[in-house]
Short mmCIF file of N, CA and C in Angstrom, two decimals:
data_model
loop_
_atom_site.label_atom_id
_atom_site.label_comp_id
_atom_site.label_asym_id
_atom_site.label_seq_id
_atom_site.Cartn_x
_atom_site.Cartn_y
_atom_site.Cartn_z
N VAL A 1 0.86 -1.18 0.00
CA VAL A 1 0.00 0.00 0.00
C VAL A 1 0.89 1.23 0.00
N ARG A 2 0.59 2.16 -0.87
CA ARG A 2 1.35 3.40 -0.97
C ARG A 2 0.40 4.58 -1.04
N ASP A 3 0.86 5.70 -0.46
CA ASP A 3 0.14 6.96 -0.61
C ASP A 3 0.89 7.80 -1.61
N LEU A 4 0.18 8.25 -2.61
CA LEU A 4 0.77 9.09 -3.65
C LEU A 4 0.09 10.45 -3.60
N GLU A 5 0.88 11.49 -3.78
CA GLU A 5 0.34 12.84 -3.77
C GLU A 5 0.62 13.48 -5.11
N ALA A 6 -0.40 14.16 -5.64
CA ALA A 6 -0.24 14.85 -6.92
C ALA A 6 -1.03 16.14 -6.90
N THR A 7 -0.49 17.15 -7.51
CA THR A 7 -1.21 18.41 -7.68
C THR A 7 -1.66 18.45 -9.14
N ILE A 8 -2.96 18.63 -9.32
CA ILE A 8 -3.50 18.69 -10.67
C ILE A 8 -4.21 20.02 -10.86
N VAL A 9 -4.41 20.39 -12.09
CA VAL A 9 -5.17 21.61 -12.40
C VAL A 9 -6.56 21.18 -12.80
N ALA A 10 -7.55 21.65 -12.04
CA ALA A 10 -8.95 21.32 -12.32
C ALA A 10 -9.44 22.11 -13.53
N GLY A 11 -10.62 21.76 -14.01
CA GLY A 11 -11.19 22.42 -15.19
C GLY A 11 -11.36 23.92 -15.03
N ASP A 12 -11.52 24.40 -13.79
CA ASP A 12 -11.68 25.84 -13.56
C ASP A 12 -10.35 26.50 -13.21
N ASP A 13 -9.25 25.86 -13.56
CA ASP A 13 -7.88 26.34 -13.36
C ASP A 13 -7.44 26.39 -11.88
N ARG A 14 -8.21 25.78 -10.99
CA ARG A 14 -7.78 25.66 -9.58
C ARG A 14 -6.77 24.54 -9.47
N GLN A 15 -5.80 24.72 -8.57
CA GLN A 15 -4.89 23.63 -8.27
C GLN A 15 -5.52 22.78 -7.16
N VAL A 16 -5.55 21.49 -7.38
CA VAL A 16 -6.14 20.56 -6.43
C VAL A 16 -5.07 19.55 -6.03
N VAL A 17 -4.94 19.33 -4.73
CA VAL A 17 -3.99 18.34 -4.23
C VAL A 17 -4.77 17.04 -3.98
N LEU A 18 -4.35 15.98 -4.67
CA LEU A 18 -4.99 14.68 -4.50
C LEU A 18 -4.04 13.74 -3.78
N ILE A 19 -4.59 13.01 -2.83
CA ILE A 19 -3.85 11.95 -2.16
C ILE A 19 -4.51 10.64 -2.63
N THR A 20 -3.71 9.76 -3.16
CA THR A 20 -4.22 8.47 -3.63
C THR A 20 -3.55 7.36 -2.83
N ARG A 21 -4.38 6.53 -2.22
CA ARG A 21 -3.87 5.34 -1.53
C ARG A 21 -4.03 4.19 -2.51
N ALA A 22 -2.92 3.59 -2.90
CA ALA A 22 -2.94 2.56 -3.93
C ALA A 22 -2.30 1.27 -3.42
N ALA A 23 -2.84 0.15 -3.91
CA ALA A 23 -2.30 -1.16 -3.55
C ALA A 23 -2.32 -2.04 -4.79
N PRO A 24 -1.33 -2.89 -4.93
CA PRO A 24 -1.30 -3.79 -6.09
C PRO A 24 -2.38 -4.87 -5.96
N ILE A 25 -2.87 -5.33 -7.11
CA ILE A 25 -3.81 -6.45 -7.16
C ILE A 25 -3.04 -7.65 -7.72
N ALA A 26 -2.97 -8.68 -6.93
CA ALA A 26 -2.22 -9.87 -7.33
C ALA A 26 -3.15 -10.88 -7.99
N ALA A 27 -2.66 -11.55 -8.99
CA ALA A 27 -3.41 -12.63 -9.65
C ALA A 27 -3.26 -13.89 -8.81
N ALA A 28 -4.13 -14.86 -9.06
CA ALA A 28 -4.10 -16.13 -8.32
C ALA A 28 -2.76 -16.84 -8.48
N ASP A 29 -2.14 -16.66 -9.64
CA ASP A 29 -0.86 -17.34 -9.88
C ASP A 29 0.34 -16.53 -9.34
N GLY A 30 0.03 -15.44 -8.61
CA GLY A 30 1.09 -14.61 -8.06
C GLY A 30 1.52 -13.49 -8.97
N GLY A 31 0.96 -13.43 -10.15
CA GLY A 31 1.29 -12.36 -11.09
C GLY A 31 0.61 -11.06 -10.69
N PHE A 32 0.84 -10.07 -11.48
CA PHE A 32 0.33 -8.72 -11.22
C PHE A 32 -0.85 -8.45 -12.14
N LEU A 33 -2.01 -8.09 -11.55
CA LEU A 33 -3.20 -7.78 -12.33
C LEU A 33 -3.37 -6.28 -12.55
N GLY A 34 -3.00 -5.51 -11.57
CA GLY A 34 -3.19 -4.07 -11.68
C GLY A 34 -3.08 -3.40 -10.32
N VAL A 35 -3.67 -2.22 -10.24
CA VAL A 35 -3.61 -1.42 -9.02
C VAL A 35 -5.01 -0.98 -8.67
N ARG A 36 -5.34 -1.02 -7.41
CA ARG A 36 -6.61 -0.46 -6.97
C ARG A 36 -6.28 0.66 -6.00
N GLY A 37 -7.13 1.66 -6.01
CA GLY A 37 -6.85 2.78 -5.13
C GLY A 37 -8.05 3.69 -4.97
N ILE A 38 -7.91 4.60 -4.09
CA ILE A 38 -8.93 5.60 -3.85
C ILE A 38 -8.23 6.94 -3.68
N SER A 39 -8.80 7.96 -4.28
CA SER A 39 -8.22 9.30 -4.19
C SER A 39 -9.14 10.21 -3.40
N SER A 40 -8.53 11.15 -2.72
CA SER A 40 -9.32 12.15 -1.99
C SER A 40 -8.68 13.52 -2.18
N ASP A 41 -9.52 14.52 -2.13
CA ASP A 41 -9.08 15.90 -2.28
C ASP A 41 -8.46 16.35 -0.96
N ALA A 42 -7.17 16.64 -0.96
CA ALA A 42 -6.46 17.06 0.24
C ALA A 42 -6.05 18.53 0.17
N THR A 43 -6.69 19.28 -0.74
CA THR A 43 -6.30 20.67 -0.96
C THR A 43 -6.43 21.49 0.32
N GLU A 44 -7.56 21.38 1.00
CA GLU A 44 -7.76 22.19 2.21
C GLU A 44 -6.75 21.81 3.29
N ARG A 45 -6.50 20.52 3.46
CA ARG A 45 -5.52 20.07 4.45
C ARG A 45 -4.12 20.59 4.10
N TYR A 46 -3.80 20.56 2.82
CA TYR A 46 -2.49 21.05 2.35
C TYR A 46 -2.37 22.55 2.63
N ILE A 47 -3.41 23.32 2.31
CA ILE A 47 -3.40 24.77 2.56
C ILE A 47 -3.27 25.06 4.05
N MET A 48 -4.02 24.33 4.87
CA MET A 48 -3.95 24.55 6.32
C MET A 48 -2.57 24.20 6.87
N ALA A 49 -1.96 23.15 6.37
CA ALA A 49 -0.61 22.78 6.81
C ALA A 49 0.39 23.86 6.43
N ARG A 50 0.24 24.40 5.23
CA ARG A 50 1.14 25.47 4.79
C ARG A 50 0.96 26.72 5.65
N LEU A 51 -0.30 27.07 5.98
CA LEU A 51 -0.56 28.22 6.85
C LEU A 51 0.01 27.98 8.25
N LEU A 52 -0.14 26.77 8.75
CA LEU A 52 0.41 26.44 10.07
C LEU A 52 1.92 26.61 10.08
N THR A 53 2.58 26.14 9.04
CA THR A 53 4.03 26.28 8.92
C THR A 53 4.42 27.76 8.88
N GLN A 54 3.68 28.56 8.12
CA GLN A 54 3.97 29.99 8.06
C GLN A 54 3.77 30.65 9.42
N ASN A 55 2.71 30.28 10.13
CA ASN A 55 2.47 30.84 11.46
C ASN A 55 3.55 30.43 12.44
N GLU A 56 4.00 29.18 12.35
CA GLU A 56 5.09 28.73 13.23
C GLU A 56 6.36 29.51 12.95
N ARG A 57 6.66 29.77 11.68
CA ARG A 57 7.85 30.57 11.33
C ARG A 57 7.72 32.00 11.86
N ARG A 58 6.52 32.55 11.71
CA ARG A 58 6.27 33.92 12.18
C ARG A 58 6.46 33.98 13.70
N PHE A 59 5.88 33.01 14.41
CA PHE A 59 6.05 32.96 15.86
C PHE A 59 7.52 32.84 16.23
N ARG A 60 8.24 31.94 15.57
CA ARG A 60 9.66 31.72 15.86
C ARG A 60 10.46 33.00 15.61
N ASP A 61 10.15 33.70 14.52
CA ASP A 61 10.83 34.97 14.24
C ASP A 61 10.59 35.98 15.35
N HIS A 62 9.34 36.11 15.81
CA HIS A 62 9.04 37.03 16.92
C HIS A 62 9.77 36.58 18.19
N PHE A 63 9.67 35.30 18.48
CA PHE A 63 10.27 34.73 19.69
C PHE A 63 11.77 35.01 19.74
N GLU A 64 12.44 34.85 18.60
CA GLU A 64 13.88 35.04 18.57
C GLU A 64 14.29 36.51 18.47
N SER A 65 13.44 37.35 17.92
CA SER A 65 13.81 38.75 17.69
C SER A 65 13.50 39.67 18.87
N ILE A 66 12.55 39.29 19.68
CA ILE A 66 12.14 40.15 20.79
C ILE A 66 13.31 40.31 21.77
N GLY A 67 13.43 41.48 22.34
CA GLY A 67 14.53 41.75 23.27
C GLY A 67 14.24 41.29 24.68
N THR A 68 13.07 40.73 24.91
CA THR A 68 12.68 40.25 26.23
C THR A 68 13.04 38.78 26.38
N CYS A 69 13.53 38.41 27.54
CA CYS A 69 13.85 37.00 27.82
C CYS A 69 12.56 36.20 27.94
N VAL A 70 12.46 35.13 27.14
CA VAL A 70 11.28 34.27 27.17
C VAL A 70 11.73 32.83 27.28
N ALA A 71 11.06 32.07 28.14
CA ALA A 71 11.36 30.65 28.30
C ALA A 71 10.05 29.90 28.50
N THR A 72 10.05 28.64 28.06
CA THR A 72 8.89 27.77 28.23
C THR A 72 9.37 26.49 28.91
N TYR A 73 8.54 25.99 29.82
CA TYR A 73 8.90 24.84 30.65
C TYR A 73 7.79 23.80 30.64
N VAL A 74 8.17 22.56 30.78
CA VAL A 74 7.24 21.45 30.93
C VAL A 74 7.27 21.04 32.40
N PRO A 75 6.11 21.03 33.07
CA PRO A 75 6.11 20.61 34.48
C PRO A 75 6.43 19.13 34.61
N VAL A 76 7.20 18.79 35.64
CA VAL A 76 7.48 17.40 35.97
C VAL A 76 7.18 17.20 37.45
N GLU A 77 6.95 15.93 37.81
CA GLU A 77 6.65 15.59 39.21
C GLU A 77 5.49 16.44 39.73
N ASP A 78 4.43 16.51 38.92
CA ASP A 78 3.22 17.26 39.25
C ASP A 78 3.52 18.73 39.57
N GLY A 79 4.48 19.29 38.85
CA GLY A 79 4.78 20.71 39.00
C GLY A 79 5.80 21.03 40.09
N ALA A 80 6.45 20.02 40.64
CA ALA A 80 7.48 20.28 41.66
C ALA A 80 8.70 20.94 41.02
N ASP A 81 8.97 20.59 39.76
CA ASP A 81 10.08 21.17 39.03
C ASP A 81 9.63 21.30 37.57
N PHE A 82 10.49 21.86 36.75
CA PHE A 82 10.13 22.15 35.36
C PHE A 82 11.32 21.88 34.46
N ILE A 83 11.05 21.28 33.32
CA ILE A 83 12.07 21.00 32.32
C ILE A 83 12.04 22.13 31.29
N LEU A 84 13.21 22.68 30.97
CA LEU A 84 13.28 23.75 29.97
C LEU A 84 12.96 23.18 28.60
N ARG A 85 11.95 23.76 27.95
CA ARG A 85 11.52 23.32 26.62
C ARG A 85 11.98 24.28 25.54
N ASP A 86 11.96 25.58 25.84
CA ASP A 86 12.37 26.58 24.85
C ASP A 86 12.95 27.78 25.58
N PHE A 87 13.83 28.48 24.89
CA PHE A 87 14.59 29.57 25.50
C PHE A 87 15.02 30.46 24.35
N ASN A 88 14.66 31.74 24.37
CA ASN A 88 14.99 32.58 23.21
C ASN A 88 16.40 33.18 23.31
N LEU A 89 16.80 33.87 22.23
CA LEU A 89 18.15 34.43 22.16
C LEU A 89 18.41 35.48 23.22
N ALA A 90 17.41 36.31 23.51
CA ALA A 90 17.59 37.33 24.55
C ALA A 90 17.87 36.67 25.89
N ALA A 91 17.19 35.57 26.18
CA ALA A 91 17.42 34.85 27.43
C ALA A 91 18.83 34.24 27.45
N GLU A 92 19.28 33.72 26.31
CA GLU A 92 20.64 33.18 26.23
C GLU A 92 21.66 34.26 26.61
N ARG A 93 21.49 35.44 26.03
CA ARG A 93 22.45 36.53 26.29
C ARG A 93 22.39 36.97 27.75
N THR A 94 21.18 37.18 28.27
CA THR A 94 21.04 37.69 29.63
C THR A 94 21.51 36.67 30.66
N GLU A 95 21.12 35.43 30.46
CA GLU A 95 21.44 34.39 31.45
C GLU A 95 22.80 33.74 31.21
N ARG A 96 23.46 34.13 30.11
CA ARG A 96 24.81 33.65 29.80
C ARG A 96 24.88 32.12 29.72
N VAL A 97 23.92 31.56 28.98
CA VAL A 97 23.89 30.12 28.73
C VAL A 97 23.49 29.90 27.27
N GLU A 98 23.90 28.77 26.73
CA GLU A 98 23.46 28.40 25.39
C GLU A 98 22.29 27.45 25.54
N ARG A 99 21.24 27.72 24.79
CA ARG A 99 20.03 26.90 24.93
C ARG A 99 20.30 25.43 24.69
N ARG A 100 21.16 25.11 23.74
CA ARG A 100 21.40 23.69 23.46
C ARG A 100 22.01 22.98 24.67
N ALA A 101 22.64 23.74 25.56
CA ALA A 101 23.23 23.15 26.77
C ALA A 101 22.22 22.99 27.89
N ILE A 102 21.08 23.66 27.80
CA ILE A 102 20.13 23.61 28.91
C ILE A 102 18.77 23.02 28.56
N LEU A 103 18.39 23.01 27.28
CA LEU A 103 17.09 22.45 26.93
C LEU A 103 17.03 20.99 27.34
N GLY A 104 15.91 20.62 27.93
CA GLY A 104 15.74 19.26 28.41
C GLY A 104 16.22 19.05 29.84
N ARG A 105 16.80 20.08 30.42
CA ARG A 105 17.29 19.99 31.81
C ARG A 105 16.30 20.65 32.76
N ARG A 106 16.42 20.30 34.03
CA ARG A 106 15.54 20.85 35.06
C ARG A 106 15.90 22.32 35.35
N LEU A 107 14.87 23.09 35.60
CA LEU A 107 15.03 24.50 35.96
C LEU A 107 15.92 24.63 37.20
N THR A 108 15.67 23.80 38.20
CA THR A 108 16.43 23.91 39.45
C THR A 108 17.89 23.51 39.29
N GLU A 109 18.19 22.75 38.26
CA GLU A 109 19.57 22.36 37.97
C GLU A 109 20.30 23.49 37.24
N VAL A 110 19.62 24.11 36.27
CA VAL A 110 20.24 25.16 35.46
C VAL A 110 20.33 26.47 36.23
N PHE A 111 19.28 26.78 36.99
CA PHE A 111 19.23 28.02 37.77
C PHE A 111 18.99 27.66 39.24
N PRO A 112 20.05 27.24 39.95
CA PRO A 112 19.88 26.73 41.31
C PRO A 112 19.37 27.77 42.31
N GLY A 113 19.43 29.04 41.96
CA GLY A 113 18.92 30.07 42.87
C GLY A 113 17.44 30.36 42.69
N VAL A 114 16.75 29.63 41.83
CA VAL A 114 15.37 29.96 41.49
C VAL A 114 14.41 29.78 42.68
N GLU A 115 14.69 28.80 43.54
CA GLU A 115 13.79 28.60 44.68
C GLU A 115 13.97 29.72 45.69
N GLU A 116 15.21 30.02 46.05
CA GLU A 116 15.49 31.11 46.99
C GLU A 116 14.97 32.45 46.46
N PHE A 117 15.06 32.63 45.17
CA PHE A 117 14.58 33.86 44.52
C PHE A 117 13.06 34.00 44.64
N GLY A 118 12.35 32.86 44.78
CA GLY A 118 10.89 32.89 44.92
C GLY A 118 10.13 32.60 43.64
N LEU A 119 10.83 32.52 42.53
CA LEU A 119 10.17 32.30 41.24
C LEU A 119 9.63 30.87 41.11
N LEU A 120 10.31 29.91 41.68
CA LEU A 120 9.86 28.52 41.57
C LEU A 120 8.47 28.36 42.20
N GLU A 121 8.24 28.97 43.34
CA GLU A 121 6.93 28.86 43.99
C GLU A 121 5.85 29.52 43.12
N VAL A 122 6.16 30.64 42.49
CA VAL A 122 5.21 31.29 41.59
C VAL A 122 4.86 30.35 40.43
N MET A 123 5.87 29.72 39.85
CA MET A 123 5.65 28.80 38.74
C MET A 123 4.80 27.61 39.19
N ARG A 124 5.04 27.11 40.39
CA ARG A 124 4.23 26.00 40.92
C ARG A 124 2.77 26.41 41.08
N ARG A 125 2.54 27.61 41.59
CA ARG A 125 1.15 28.07 41.76
C ARG A 125 0.46 28.24 40.41
N VAL A 126 1.17 28.83 39.46
CA VAL A 126 0.59 29.02 38.12
C VAL A 126 0.28 27.66 37.51
N HIS A 127 1.15 26.69 37.69
CA HIS A 127 0.89 25.33 37.20
C HIS A 127 -0.38 24.77 37.82
N ARG A 128 -0.54 24.94 39.13
CA ARG A 128 -1.70 24.40 39.86
C ARG A 128 -2.99 25.12 39.50
N THR A 129 -2.96 26.44 39.48
CA THR A 129 -4.20 27.22 39.36
C THR A 129 -4.53 27.64 37.94
N GLY A 130 -3.52 27.75 37.10
CA GLY A 130 -3.76 28.26 35.74
C GLY A 130 -3.87 29.77 35.69
N LEU A 131 -3.73 30.43 36.83
CA LEU A 131 -3.83 31.89 36.88
C LEU A 131 -2.43 32.50 36.73
N ALA A 132 -2.31 33.44 35.80
CA ALA A 132 -1.03 34.12 35.56
C ALA A 132 -0.65 34.93 36.79
N GLU A 133 0.65 35.05 37.01
CA GLU A 133 1.16 35.83 38.15
C GLU A 133 2.41 36.59 37.75
N SER A 134 2.59 37.70 38.43
CA SER A 134 3.85 38.45 38.32
C SER A 134 4.73 38.08 39.50
N HIS A 135 6.01 38.05 39.26
CA HIS A 135 6.98 37.89 40.34
C HIS A 135 7.70 39.24 40.41
N PRO A 136 7.63 39.91 41.54
CA PRO A 136 8.17 41.28 41.62
C PRO A 136 9.68 41.33 41.40
N ILE A 137 10.13 42.50 41.07
CA ILE A 137 11.56 42.69 40.81
C ILE A 137 12.36 42.31 42.05
N GLY A 138 13.43 41.61 41.79
CA GLY A 138 14.32 41.18 42.86
C GLY A 138 15.67 40.79 42.27
N GLU A 139 16.62 40.55 43.14
CA GLU A 139 17.95 40.19 42.67
C GLU A 139 18.10 38.68 42.69
N TYR A 140 18.37 38.12 41.53
CA TYR A 140 18.61 36.69 41.39
C TYR A 140 20.12 36.43 41.50
N ARG A 141 20.48 35.36 42.23
CA ARG A 141 21.89 34.97 42.36
C ARG A 141 21.97 33.45 42.38
N ASP A 142 23.03 32.94 41.75
CA ASP A 142 23.23 31.49 41.83
C ASP A 142 24.71 31.09 41.78
N GLY A 143 25.63 32.01 41.94
CA GLY A 143 27.05 31.70 41.88
C GLY A 143 27.63 31.83 40.49
N ARG A 144 26.80 31.69 39.47
CA ARG A 144 27.24 31.86 38.08
C ARG A 144 26.84 33.24 37.58
N ILE A 145 25.62 33.63 37.88
CA ILE A 145 25.13 34.94 37.46
C ILE A 145 24.39 35.60 38.61
N GLU A 146 24.28 36.88 38.53
CA GLU A 146 23.40 37.62 39.43
C GLU A 146 22.91 38.84 38.69
N GLY A 147 21.71 39.21 39.01
CA GLY A 147 21.13 40.37 38.36
C GLY A 147 19.70 40.56 38.79
N TRP A 148 19.14 41.68 38.41
CA TRP A 148 17.78 42.03 38.76
C TRP A 148 16.83 41.44 37.74
N ARG A 149 15.75 40.84 38.25
CA ARG A 149 14.77 40.19 37.39
C ARG A 149 13.36 40.56 37.86
N GLU A 150 12.48 40.71 36.89
CA GLU A 150 11.05 40.90 37.15
C GLU A 150 10.33 40.02 36.14
N ASN A 151 9.55 39.06 36.61
CA ASN A 151 8.99 38.04 35.73
C ASN A 151 7.47 38.04 35.70
N PHE A 152 6.94 37.59 34.58
CA PHE A 152 5.52 37.33 34.41
C PHE A 152 5.41 35.88 33.98
N VAL A 153 4.58 35.11 34.70
CA VAL A 153 4.47 33.66 34.48
C VAL A 153 3.03 33.32 34.13
N PHE A 154 2.84 32.47 33.12
CA PHE A 154 1.49 32.05 32.75
C PHE A 154 1.51 30.63 32.21
N ARG A 155 0.34 30.00 32.25
CA ARG A 155 0.22 28.62 31.77
C ARG A 155 -0.39 28.63 30.38
N LEU A 156 0.22 27.86 29.50
CA LEU A 156 -0.30 27.72 28.14
C LEU A 156 -1.38 26.63 28.11
N GLU A 157 -2.17 26.60 27.05
CA GLU A 157 -3.20 25.58 26.91
C GLU A 157 -2.63 24.18 26.96
N THR A 158 -1.38 24.02 26.56
CA THR A 158 -0.72 22.71 26.56
C THR A 158 -0.36 22.24 27.96
N GLY A 159 -0.48 23.13 28.96
CA GLY A 159 -0.07 22.81 30.32
C GLY A 159 1.35 23.26 30.60
N GLU A 160 2.07 23.68 29.55
CA GLU A 160 3.42 24.19 29.74
C GLU A 160 3.34 25.54 30.45
N ILE A 161 4.42 25.89 31.10
CA ILE A 161 4.52 27.17 31.79
C ILE A 161 5.47 28.05 30.98
N SER A 162 5.05 29.28 30.74
CA SER A 162 5.89 30.23 30.02
C SER A 162 6.19 31.39 30.94
N LYS A 163 7.37 31.94 30.76
CA LYS A 163 7.82 33.04 31.62
C LYS A 163 8.56 34.04 30.77
N TYR A 164 8.28 35.29 31.02
CA TYR A 164 9.13 36.30 30.39
C TYR A 164 9.53 37.32 31.43
N ASP A 165 10.72 37.85 31.22
CA ASP A 165 11.24 38.87 32.14
C ASP A 165 10.73 40.22 31.69
N ARG A 166 10.09 40.91 32.59
CA ARG A 166 9.62 42.27 32.28
C ARG A 166 10.80 43.22 32.26
N GLY A 167 11.83 42.85 32.97
CA GLY A 167 13.04 43.66 32.98
C GLY A 167 14.17 42.84 33.56
N SER A 168 15.29 42.81 32.88
CA SER A 168 16.44 42.05 33.36
C SER A 168 17.69 42.90 33.25
N HIS A 169 18.52 42.77 34.23
CA HIS A 169 19.82 43.40 34.17
C HIS A 169 20.78 42.51 34.92
N THR A 170 21.76 41.96 34.22
CA THR A 170 22.74 41.09 34.85
C THR A 170 23.91 41.93 35.32
N THR A 171 24.31 41.69 36.57
CA THR A 171 25.36 42.50 37.15
C THR A 171 26.70 41.80 37.22
N SER A 172 26.75 40.52 36.98
CA SER A 172 28.07 39.86 36.99
C SER A 172 28.14 38.79 35.94
#
């Protein structure tokens, strides 16, 4: 069984995307008789996929271009800790880390001062309640970096937690 995709021009000059699922028909003697298949119009699905890809690129461009530090986390252990899922370029510069070195790691491992700073408890509450919260400006320290941070934390529909710094200034 194979799926074949073809773009054809309909009689009214519209381009139509057809998906055909085809399977060989075998003869009783094991020979080949032909092919049977069914085609369906996948034009709308193709257009929607293309729009989704464009929207994802647009989001990624905004995410990477914005000067505000933005990070997204996946809750683990029922929200006791969070795994870093995404981290933008502004956050890399401010926090002095490369995202490829921290994605997939625990928040408390990468930023060991997060609990003392009070942000971890805010993230836990947002995970539990779904209500966005601000974490007031304060000085974050962890032995690697220190600086002033003011955060806004919210839960996405996916259950992930997103955070952006309303203002960051690293002092060391």
